[in-house]
PDB file of C-alpha atoms and ligand atoms in Angstrom:
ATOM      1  CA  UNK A   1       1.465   7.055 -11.189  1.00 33.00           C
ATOM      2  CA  UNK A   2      -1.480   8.878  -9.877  1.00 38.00           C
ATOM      3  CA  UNK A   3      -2.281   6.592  -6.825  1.00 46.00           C
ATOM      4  CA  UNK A   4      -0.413   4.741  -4.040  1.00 52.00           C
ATOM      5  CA  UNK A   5      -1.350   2.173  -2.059  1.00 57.00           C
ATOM      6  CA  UNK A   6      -0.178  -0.418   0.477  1.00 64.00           C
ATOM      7  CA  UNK A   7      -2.282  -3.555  -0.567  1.00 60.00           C
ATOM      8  CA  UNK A   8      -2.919  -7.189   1.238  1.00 48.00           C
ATOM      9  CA  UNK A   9      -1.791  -9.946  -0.749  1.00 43.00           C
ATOM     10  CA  UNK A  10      -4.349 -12.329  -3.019  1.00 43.00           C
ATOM     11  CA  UNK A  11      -4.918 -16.262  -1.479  1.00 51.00           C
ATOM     12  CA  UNK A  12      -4.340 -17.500  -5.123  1.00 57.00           C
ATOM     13  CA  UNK A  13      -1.187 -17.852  -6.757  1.00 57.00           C
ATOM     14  CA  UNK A  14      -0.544 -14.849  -8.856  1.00 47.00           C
ATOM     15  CA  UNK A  15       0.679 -16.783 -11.668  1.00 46.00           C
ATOM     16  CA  UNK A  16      -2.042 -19.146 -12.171  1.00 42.00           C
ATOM     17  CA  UNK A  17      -5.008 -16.705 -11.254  1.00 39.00           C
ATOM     18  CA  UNK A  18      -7.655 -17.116 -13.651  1.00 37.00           C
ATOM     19  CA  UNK A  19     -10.807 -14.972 -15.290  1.00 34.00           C
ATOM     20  CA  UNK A  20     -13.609 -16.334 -13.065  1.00 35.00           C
ATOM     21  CA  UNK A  21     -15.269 -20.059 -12.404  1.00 35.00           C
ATOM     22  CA  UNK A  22     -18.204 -21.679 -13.226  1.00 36.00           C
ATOM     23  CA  UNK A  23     -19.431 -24.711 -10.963  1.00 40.00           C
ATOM     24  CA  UNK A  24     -17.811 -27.599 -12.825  1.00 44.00           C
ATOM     25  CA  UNK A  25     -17.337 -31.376 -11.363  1.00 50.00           C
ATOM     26  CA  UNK A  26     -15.059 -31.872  -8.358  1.00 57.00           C
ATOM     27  CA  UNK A  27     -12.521 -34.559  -7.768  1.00 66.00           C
ATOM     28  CA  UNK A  28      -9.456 -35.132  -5.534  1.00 76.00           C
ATOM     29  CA  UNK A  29      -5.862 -35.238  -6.169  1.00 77.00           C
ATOM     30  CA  UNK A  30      -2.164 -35.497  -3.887  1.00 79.00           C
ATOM     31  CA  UNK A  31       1.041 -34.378  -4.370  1.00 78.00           C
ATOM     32  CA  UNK A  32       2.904 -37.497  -2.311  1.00 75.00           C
ATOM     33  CA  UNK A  33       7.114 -36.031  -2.572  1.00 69.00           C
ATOM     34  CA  UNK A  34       9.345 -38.609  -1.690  1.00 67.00           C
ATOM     35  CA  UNK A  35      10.264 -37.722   1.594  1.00 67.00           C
ATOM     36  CA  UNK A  36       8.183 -34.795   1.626  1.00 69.00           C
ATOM     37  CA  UNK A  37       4.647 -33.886   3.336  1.00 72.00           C
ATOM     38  CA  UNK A  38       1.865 -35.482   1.388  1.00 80.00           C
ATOM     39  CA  UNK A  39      -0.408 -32.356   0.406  1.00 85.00           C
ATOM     40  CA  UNK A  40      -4.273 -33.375  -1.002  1.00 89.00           C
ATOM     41  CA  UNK A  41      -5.737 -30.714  -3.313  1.00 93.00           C
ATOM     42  CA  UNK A  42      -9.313 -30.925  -4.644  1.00 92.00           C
ATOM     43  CA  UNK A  43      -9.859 -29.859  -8.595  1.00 93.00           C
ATOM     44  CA  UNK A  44     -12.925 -28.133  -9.505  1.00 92.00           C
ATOM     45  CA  UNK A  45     -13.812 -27.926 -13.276  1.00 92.00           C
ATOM     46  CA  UNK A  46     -14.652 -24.838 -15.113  1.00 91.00           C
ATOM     47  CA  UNK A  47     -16.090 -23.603 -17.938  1.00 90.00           C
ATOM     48  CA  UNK A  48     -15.335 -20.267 -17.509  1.00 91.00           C
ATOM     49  CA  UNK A  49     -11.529 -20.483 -16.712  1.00 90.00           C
ATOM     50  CA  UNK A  50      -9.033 -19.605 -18.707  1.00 90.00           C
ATOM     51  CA  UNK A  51      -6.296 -20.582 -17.330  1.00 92.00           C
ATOM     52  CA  UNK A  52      -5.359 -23.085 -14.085  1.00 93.00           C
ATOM     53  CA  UNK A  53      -5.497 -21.243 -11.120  1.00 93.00           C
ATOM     54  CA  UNK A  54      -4.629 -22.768  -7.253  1.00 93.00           C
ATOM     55  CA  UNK A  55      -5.912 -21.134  -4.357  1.00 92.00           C
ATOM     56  CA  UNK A  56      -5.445 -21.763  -0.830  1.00 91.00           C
ATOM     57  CA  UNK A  57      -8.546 -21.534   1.268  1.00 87.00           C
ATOM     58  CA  UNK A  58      -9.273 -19.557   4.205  1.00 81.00           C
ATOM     59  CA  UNK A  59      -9.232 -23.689   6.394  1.00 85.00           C
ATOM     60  CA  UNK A  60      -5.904 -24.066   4.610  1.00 87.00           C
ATOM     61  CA  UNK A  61      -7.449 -26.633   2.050  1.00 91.00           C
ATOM     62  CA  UNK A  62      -5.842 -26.373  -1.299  1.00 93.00           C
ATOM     63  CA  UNK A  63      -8.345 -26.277  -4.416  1.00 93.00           C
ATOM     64  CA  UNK A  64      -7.131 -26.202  -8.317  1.00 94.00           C
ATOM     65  CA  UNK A  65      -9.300 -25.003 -10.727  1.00 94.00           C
ATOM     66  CA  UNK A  66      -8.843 -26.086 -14.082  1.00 93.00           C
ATOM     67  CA  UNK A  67     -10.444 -25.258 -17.382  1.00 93.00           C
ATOM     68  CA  UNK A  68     -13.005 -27.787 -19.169  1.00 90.00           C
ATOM     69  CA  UNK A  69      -9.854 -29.259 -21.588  1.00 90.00           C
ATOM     70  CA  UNK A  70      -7.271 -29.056 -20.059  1.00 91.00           C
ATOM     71  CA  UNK A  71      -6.423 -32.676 -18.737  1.00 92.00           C
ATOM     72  CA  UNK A  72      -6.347 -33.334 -15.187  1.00 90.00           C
ATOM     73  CA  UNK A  73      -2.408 -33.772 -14.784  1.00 91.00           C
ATOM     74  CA  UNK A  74      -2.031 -30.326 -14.986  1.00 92.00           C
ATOM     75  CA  UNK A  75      -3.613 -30.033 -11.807  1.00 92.00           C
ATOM     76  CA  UNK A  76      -0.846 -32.104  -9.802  1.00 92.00           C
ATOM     77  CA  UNK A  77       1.700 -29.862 -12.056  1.00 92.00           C
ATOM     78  CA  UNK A  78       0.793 -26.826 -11.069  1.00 93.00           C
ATOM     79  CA  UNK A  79       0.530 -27.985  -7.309  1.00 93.00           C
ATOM     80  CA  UNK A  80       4.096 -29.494  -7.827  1.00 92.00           C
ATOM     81  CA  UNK A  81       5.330 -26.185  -9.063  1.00 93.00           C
ATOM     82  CA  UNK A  82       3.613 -24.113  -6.942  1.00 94.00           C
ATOM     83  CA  UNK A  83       4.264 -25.870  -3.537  1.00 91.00           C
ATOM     84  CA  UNK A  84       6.584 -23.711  -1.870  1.00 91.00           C
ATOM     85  CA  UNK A  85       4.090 -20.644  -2.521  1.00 92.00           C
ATOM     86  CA  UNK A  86       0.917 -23.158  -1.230  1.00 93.00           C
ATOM     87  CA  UNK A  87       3.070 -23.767   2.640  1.00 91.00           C
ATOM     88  CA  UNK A  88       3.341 -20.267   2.792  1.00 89.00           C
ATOM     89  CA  UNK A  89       0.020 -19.360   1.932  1.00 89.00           C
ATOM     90  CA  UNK A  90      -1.357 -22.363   4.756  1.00 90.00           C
ATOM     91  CA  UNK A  91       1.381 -21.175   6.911  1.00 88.00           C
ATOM     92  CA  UNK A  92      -0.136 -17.898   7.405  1.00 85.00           C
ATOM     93  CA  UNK A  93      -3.926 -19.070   6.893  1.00 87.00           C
ATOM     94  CA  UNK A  94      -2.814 -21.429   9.666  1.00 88.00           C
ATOM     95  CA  UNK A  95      -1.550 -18.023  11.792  1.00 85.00           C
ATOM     96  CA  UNK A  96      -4.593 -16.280  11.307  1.00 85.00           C
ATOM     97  CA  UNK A  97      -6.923 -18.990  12.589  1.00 87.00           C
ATOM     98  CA  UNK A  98      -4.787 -19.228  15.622  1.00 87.00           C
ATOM     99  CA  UNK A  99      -5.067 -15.374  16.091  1.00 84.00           C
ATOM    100  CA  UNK A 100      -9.032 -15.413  15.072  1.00 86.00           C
ATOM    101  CA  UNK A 101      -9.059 -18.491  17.762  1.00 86.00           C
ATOM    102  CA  UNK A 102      -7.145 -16.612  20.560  1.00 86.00           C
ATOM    103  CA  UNK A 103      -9.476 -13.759  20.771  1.00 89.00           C
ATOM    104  CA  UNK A 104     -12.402 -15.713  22.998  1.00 86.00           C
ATOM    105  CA  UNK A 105     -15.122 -12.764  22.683  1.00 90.00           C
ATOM    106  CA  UNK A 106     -12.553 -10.116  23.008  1.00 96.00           C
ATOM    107  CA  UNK A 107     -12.135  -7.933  19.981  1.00 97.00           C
ATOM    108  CA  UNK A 108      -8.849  -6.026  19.139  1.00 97.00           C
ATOM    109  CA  UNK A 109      -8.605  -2.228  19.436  1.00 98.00           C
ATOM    110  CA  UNK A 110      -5.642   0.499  18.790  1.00 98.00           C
ATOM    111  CA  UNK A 111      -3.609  -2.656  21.275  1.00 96.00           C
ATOM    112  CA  UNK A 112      -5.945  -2.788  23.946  1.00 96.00           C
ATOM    113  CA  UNK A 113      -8.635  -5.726  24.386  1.00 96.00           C
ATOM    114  CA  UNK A 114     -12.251  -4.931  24.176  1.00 97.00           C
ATOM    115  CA  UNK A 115     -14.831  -7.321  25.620  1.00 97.00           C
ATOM    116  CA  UNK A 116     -17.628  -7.518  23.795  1.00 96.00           C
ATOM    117  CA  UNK A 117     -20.777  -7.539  25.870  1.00 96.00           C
ATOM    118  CA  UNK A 118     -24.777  -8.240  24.121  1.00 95.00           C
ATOM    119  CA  UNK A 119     -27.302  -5.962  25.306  1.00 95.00           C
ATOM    120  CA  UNK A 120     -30.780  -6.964  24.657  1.00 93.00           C
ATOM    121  CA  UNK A 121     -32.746  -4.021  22.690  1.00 92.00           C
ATOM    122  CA  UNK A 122     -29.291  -2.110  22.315  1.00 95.00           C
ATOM    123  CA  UNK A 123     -28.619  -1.238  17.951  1.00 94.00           C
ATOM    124  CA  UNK A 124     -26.076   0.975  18.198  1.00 96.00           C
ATOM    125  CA  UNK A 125     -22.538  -0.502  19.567  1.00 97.00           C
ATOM    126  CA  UNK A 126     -20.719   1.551  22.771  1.00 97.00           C
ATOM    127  CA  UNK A 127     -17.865   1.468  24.503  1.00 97.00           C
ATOM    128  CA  UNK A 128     -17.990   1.917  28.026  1.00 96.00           C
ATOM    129  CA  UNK A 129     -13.932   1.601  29.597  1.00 95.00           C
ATOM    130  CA  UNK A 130     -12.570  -1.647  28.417  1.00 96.00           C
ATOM    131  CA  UNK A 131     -16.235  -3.084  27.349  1.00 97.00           C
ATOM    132  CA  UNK A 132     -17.698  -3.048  23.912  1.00 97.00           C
ATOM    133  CA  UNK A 133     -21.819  -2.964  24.693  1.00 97.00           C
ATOM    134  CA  UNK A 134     -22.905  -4.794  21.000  1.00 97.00           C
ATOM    135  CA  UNK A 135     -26.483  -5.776  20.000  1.00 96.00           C
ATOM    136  CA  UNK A 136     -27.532  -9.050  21.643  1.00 94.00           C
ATOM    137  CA  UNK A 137     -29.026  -9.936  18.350  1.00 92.00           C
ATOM    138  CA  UNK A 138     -26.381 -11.830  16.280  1.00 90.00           C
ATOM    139  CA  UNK A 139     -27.822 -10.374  12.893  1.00 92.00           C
ATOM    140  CA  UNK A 140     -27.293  -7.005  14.070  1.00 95.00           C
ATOM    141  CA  UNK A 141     -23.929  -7.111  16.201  1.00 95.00           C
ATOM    142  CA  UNK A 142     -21.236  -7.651  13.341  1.00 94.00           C
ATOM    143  CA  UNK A 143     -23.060  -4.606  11.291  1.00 96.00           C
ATOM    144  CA  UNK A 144     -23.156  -2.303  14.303  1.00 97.00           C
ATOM    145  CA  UNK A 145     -19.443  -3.228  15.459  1.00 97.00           C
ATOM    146  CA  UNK A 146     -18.143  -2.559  12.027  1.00 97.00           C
ATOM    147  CA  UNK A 147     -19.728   0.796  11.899  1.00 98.00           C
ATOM    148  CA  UNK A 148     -18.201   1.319  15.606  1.00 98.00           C
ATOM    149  CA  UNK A 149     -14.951   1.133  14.222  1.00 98.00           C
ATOM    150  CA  UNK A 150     -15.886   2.725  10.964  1.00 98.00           C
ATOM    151  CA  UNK A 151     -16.784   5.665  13.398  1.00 98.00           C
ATOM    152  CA  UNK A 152     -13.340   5.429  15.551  1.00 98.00           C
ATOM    153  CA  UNK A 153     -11.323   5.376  12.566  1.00 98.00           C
ATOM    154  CA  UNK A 154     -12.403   8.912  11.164  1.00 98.00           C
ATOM    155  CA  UNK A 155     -11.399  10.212  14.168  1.00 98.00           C
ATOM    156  CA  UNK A 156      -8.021   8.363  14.927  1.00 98.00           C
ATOM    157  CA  UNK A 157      -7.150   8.729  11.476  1.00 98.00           C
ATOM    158  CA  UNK A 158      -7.577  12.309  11.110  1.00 98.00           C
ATOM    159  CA  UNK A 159      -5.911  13.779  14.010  1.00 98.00           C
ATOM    160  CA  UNK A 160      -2.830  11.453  12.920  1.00 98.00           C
ATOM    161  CA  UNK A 161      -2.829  12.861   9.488  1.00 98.00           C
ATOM    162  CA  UNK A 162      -3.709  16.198  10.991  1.00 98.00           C
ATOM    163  CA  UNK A 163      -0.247  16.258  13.099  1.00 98.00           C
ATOM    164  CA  UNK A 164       1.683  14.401  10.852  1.00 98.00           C
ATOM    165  CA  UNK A 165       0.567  17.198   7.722  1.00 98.00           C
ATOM    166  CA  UNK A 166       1.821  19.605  10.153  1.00 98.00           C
ATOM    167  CA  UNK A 167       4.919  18.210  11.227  1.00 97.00           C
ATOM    168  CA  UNK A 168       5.796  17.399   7.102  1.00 97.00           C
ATOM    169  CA  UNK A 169       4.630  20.927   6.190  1.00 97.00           C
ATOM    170  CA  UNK A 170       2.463  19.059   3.556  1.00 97.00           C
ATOM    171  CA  UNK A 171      -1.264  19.055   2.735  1.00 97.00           C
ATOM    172  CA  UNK A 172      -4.240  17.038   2.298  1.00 97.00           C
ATOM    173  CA  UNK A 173      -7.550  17.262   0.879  1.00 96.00           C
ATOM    174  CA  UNK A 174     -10.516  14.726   2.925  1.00 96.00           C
ATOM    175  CA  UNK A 175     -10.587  11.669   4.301  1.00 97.00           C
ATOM    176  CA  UNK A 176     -12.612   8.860   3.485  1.00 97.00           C
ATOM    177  CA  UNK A 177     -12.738   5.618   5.376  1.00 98.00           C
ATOM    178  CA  UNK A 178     -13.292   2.006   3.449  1.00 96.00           C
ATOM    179  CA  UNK A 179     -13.169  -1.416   4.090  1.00 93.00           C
ATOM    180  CA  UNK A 180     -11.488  -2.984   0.728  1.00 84.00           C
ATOM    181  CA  UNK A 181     -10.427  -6.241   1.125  1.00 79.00           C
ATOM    182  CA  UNK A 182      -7.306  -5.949  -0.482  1.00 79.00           C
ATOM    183  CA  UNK A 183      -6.230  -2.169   0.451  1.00 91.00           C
ATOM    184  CA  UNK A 184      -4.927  -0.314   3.660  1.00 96.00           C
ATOM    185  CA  UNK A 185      -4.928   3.001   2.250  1.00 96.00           C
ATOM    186  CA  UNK A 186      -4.215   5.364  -0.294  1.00 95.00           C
ATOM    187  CA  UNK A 187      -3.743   9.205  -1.765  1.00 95.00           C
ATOM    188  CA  UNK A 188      -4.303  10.189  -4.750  1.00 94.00           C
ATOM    189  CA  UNK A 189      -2.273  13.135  -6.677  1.00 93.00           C
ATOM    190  CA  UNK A 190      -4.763  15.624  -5.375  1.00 94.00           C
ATOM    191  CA  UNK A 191      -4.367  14.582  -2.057  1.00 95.00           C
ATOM    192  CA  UNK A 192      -7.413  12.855  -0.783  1.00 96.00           C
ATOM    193  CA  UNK A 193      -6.846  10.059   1.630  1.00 97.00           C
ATOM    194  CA  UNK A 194      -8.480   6.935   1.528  1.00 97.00           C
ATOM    195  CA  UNK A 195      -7.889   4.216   5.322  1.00 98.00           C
ATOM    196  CA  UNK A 196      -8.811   1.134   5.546  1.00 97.00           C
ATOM    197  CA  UNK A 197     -11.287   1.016   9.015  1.00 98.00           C
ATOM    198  CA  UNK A 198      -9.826  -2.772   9.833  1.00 97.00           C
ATOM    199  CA  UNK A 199      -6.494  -0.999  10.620  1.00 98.00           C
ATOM    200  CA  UNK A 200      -7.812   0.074  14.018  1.00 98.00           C
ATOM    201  CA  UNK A 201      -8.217  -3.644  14.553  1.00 97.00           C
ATOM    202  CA  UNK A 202      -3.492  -3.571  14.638  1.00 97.00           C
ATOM    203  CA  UNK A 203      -1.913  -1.855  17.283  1.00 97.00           C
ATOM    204  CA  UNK A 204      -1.754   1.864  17.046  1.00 98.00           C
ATOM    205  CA  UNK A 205       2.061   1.896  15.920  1.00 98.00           C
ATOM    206  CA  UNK A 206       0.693   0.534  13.029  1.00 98.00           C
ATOM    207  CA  UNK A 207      -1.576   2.763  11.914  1.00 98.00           C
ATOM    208  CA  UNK A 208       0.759   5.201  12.672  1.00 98.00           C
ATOM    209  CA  UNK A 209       3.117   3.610  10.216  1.00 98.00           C
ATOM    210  CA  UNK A 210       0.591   3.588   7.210  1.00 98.00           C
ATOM    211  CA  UNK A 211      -0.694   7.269   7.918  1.00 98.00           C
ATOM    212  CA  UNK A 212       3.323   8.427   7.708  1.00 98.00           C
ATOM    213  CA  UNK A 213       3.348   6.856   4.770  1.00 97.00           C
ATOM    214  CA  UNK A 214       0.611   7.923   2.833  1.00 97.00           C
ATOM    215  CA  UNK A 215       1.588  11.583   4.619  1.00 98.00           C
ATOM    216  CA  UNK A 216       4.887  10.408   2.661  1.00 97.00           C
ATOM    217  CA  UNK A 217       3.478   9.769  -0.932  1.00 97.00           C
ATOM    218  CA  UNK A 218       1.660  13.677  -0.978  1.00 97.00           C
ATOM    219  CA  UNK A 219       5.450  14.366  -1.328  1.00 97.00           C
ATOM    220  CA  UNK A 220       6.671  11.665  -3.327  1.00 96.00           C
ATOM    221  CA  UNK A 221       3.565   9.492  -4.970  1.00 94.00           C
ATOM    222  CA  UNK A 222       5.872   6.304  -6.016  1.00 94.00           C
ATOM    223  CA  UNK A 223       7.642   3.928  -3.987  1.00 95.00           C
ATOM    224  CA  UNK A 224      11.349   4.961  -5.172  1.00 97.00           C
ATOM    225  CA  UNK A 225      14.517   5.419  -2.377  1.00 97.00           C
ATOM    226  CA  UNK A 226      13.277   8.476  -2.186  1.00 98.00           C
ATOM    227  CA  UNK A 227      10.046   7.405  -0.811  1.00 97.00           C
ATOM    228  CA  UNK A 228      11.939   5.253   1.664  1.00 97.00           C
ATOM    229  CA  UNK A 229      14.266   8.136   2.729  1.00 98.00           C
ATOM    230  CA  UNK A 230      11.466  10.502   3.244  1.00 97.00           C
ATOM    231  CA  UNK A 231       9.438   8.162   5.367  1.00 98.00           C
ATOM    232  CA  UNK A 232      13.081   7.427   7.151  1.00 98.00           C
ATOM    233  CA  UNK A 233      13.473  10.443   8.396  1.00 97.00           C
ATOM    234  CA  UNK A 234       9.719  11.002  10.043  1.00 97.00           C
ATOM    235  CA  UNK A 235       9.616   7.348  10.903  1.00 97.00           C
ATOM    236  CA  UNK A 236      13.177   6.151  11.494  1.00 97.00           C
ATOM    237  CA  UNK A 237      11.536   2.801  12.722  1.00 95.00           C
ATOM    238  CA  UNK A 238       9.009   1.754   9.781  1.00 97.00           C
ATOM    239  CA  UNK A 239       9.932  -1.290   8.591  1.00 97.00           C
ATOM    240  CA  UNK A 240       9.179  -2.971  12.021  1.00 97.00           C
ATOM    241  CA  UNK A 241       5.463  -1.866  11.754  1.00 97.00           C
ATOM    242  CA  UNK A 242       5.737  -2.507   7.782  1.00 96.00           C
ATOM    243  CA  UNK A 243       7.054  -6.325   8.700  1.00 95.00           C
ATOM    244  CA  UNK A 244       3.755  -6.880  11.127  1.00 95.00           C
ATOM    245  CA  UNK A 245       1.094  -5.576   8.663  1.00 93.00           C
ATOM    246  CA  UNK A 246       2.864  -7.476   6.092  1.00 90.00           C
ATOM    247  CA  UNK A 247       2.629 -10.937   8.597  1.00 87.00           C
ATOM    248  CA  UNK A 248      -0.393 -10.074  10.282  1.00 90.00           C
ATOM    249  CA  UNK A 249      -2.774  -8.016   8.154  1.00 90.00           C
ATOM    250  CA  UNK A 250      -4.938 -11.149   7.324  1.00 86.00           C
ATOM    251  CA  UNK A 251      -6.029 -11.583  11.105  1.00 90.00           C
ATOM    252  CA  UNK A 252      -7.371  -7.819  10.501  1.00 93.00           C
ATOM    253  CA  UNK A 253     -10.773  -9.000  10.433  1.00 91.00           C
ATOM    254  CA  UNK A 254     -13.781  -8.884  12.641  1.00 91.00           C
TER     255      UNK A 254
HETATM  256 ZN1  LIG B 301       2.735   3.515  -0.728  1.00 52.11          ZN
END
């Protein structure tokens, strides 16, 4: 294995993902259980699937996307089968709203709060104490806050991997900073580190978490016990942080 990485899980069932979608006719269907909650799903034809794929929306609505021939009872099958995996999936969409919701024009940083404050003429987002100064312009504020914390995150990352390296007596070799969708963070064999910049959006024990483990992998580069052990004895309390990225990650989003 020549690459680790601690990855956020797909909206669509695994099982059922297919090759892509073309736009294709849309009806409705419901799964009514006998006793159970009624669940409506909407099915979208396409040409370009190859196989029936469900995916659970970021408003929690379900949609099923079948292939041209494949008749339209599959659709209600698949929901069938895959209903405990769909209330999870809107159980956490559900979460996430809530969190997105709760913020009110604050945005999250490293666990403290920042208010974020429009200043006409400003480009370039600041922080001044417990105040994020943004662009008043709406076009321009998401860009400029995303390359704020772009711009935080090479520095919080780095000293962390800087004093964990030493503390591990291990090595690495540069740091980039991304913003996959589906990745926190990685190292490759060589050693160069890859973070995601939306971690700075968790509480700092977090990050702290994923740069021990990535500090982890330039020692062992799988996920085996001795992974686990390793990371055990830098971080004896890592699968509380692990637990929250793995419940909250999906509110990590500006
Ligand atoms: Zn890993």
């Amino acid at each position: 294995m020549s690459q680790s990485e601690i990855g956020r899980r797909s909206t669509s069932a695994p099982d059922r993902r297919a090759g892509g979608s073309g736009i294709g006719g849309v009806t409705d269907g419901t799964l009514a259980p006998a006793g159970g909650e009624a669940l409506a799903y909407r099915i979208r034809r396409s040409d370009r699937a190859r196989r029936v794929r469900v995916a659970v929306e970021v408003d929690g609505t379900v949609t099923v996307v079948l292939p041209r021939r494949i008749p339209e009872a599959a659709a209600l099958a698949a929901v069938r089968e895959l209903a405990p995996w769909i209330a999870r999936r809107r159980a956490a969409v559900a979460t996430t709203a809530a969190a997105l919701a709760a913020r009110g024009g604050r945005l999250p940083y490293l666990g403290a709060w920042l208010t974020v404050v429009g200043e006409a003429g400003r480009q370039r987002a600041h922080r001044r104490a417990d105040v994020l100064l943004v662009p008043a312009d709406q076009e321009q504020r998401q860009p400029a806050i995303e390359r704020w914390y772009r711009r935080q995150a090479a520095r919080e990352v780095a000293w962390r991997l800087d004093a964990a390296c030493a503390r591990a007596g291990l090595t690495y070799h540069g740091l980039t900073i991304r913003g996959q969708a589906t990745r926190w963070a990685s190292c490759s064999a060589r050693g160069a580190m890859s973070f995601n910049w939306r971690l700075l959006l968790a509480p700092p024990e977090i990050l702290d978490y994923v740069v021990w483990h990535e500090v982890c992998h330039l020692a062992v580069m799988d996920h085996s016990p001795r992974f686990w052990a390793l990371l055990g004895e830098h971080l004896p309390g890592y699968a509380e942080p692990r637990a929250w990225l793995a419940r909250h990650g999906a509110s990590l989003v500006l």
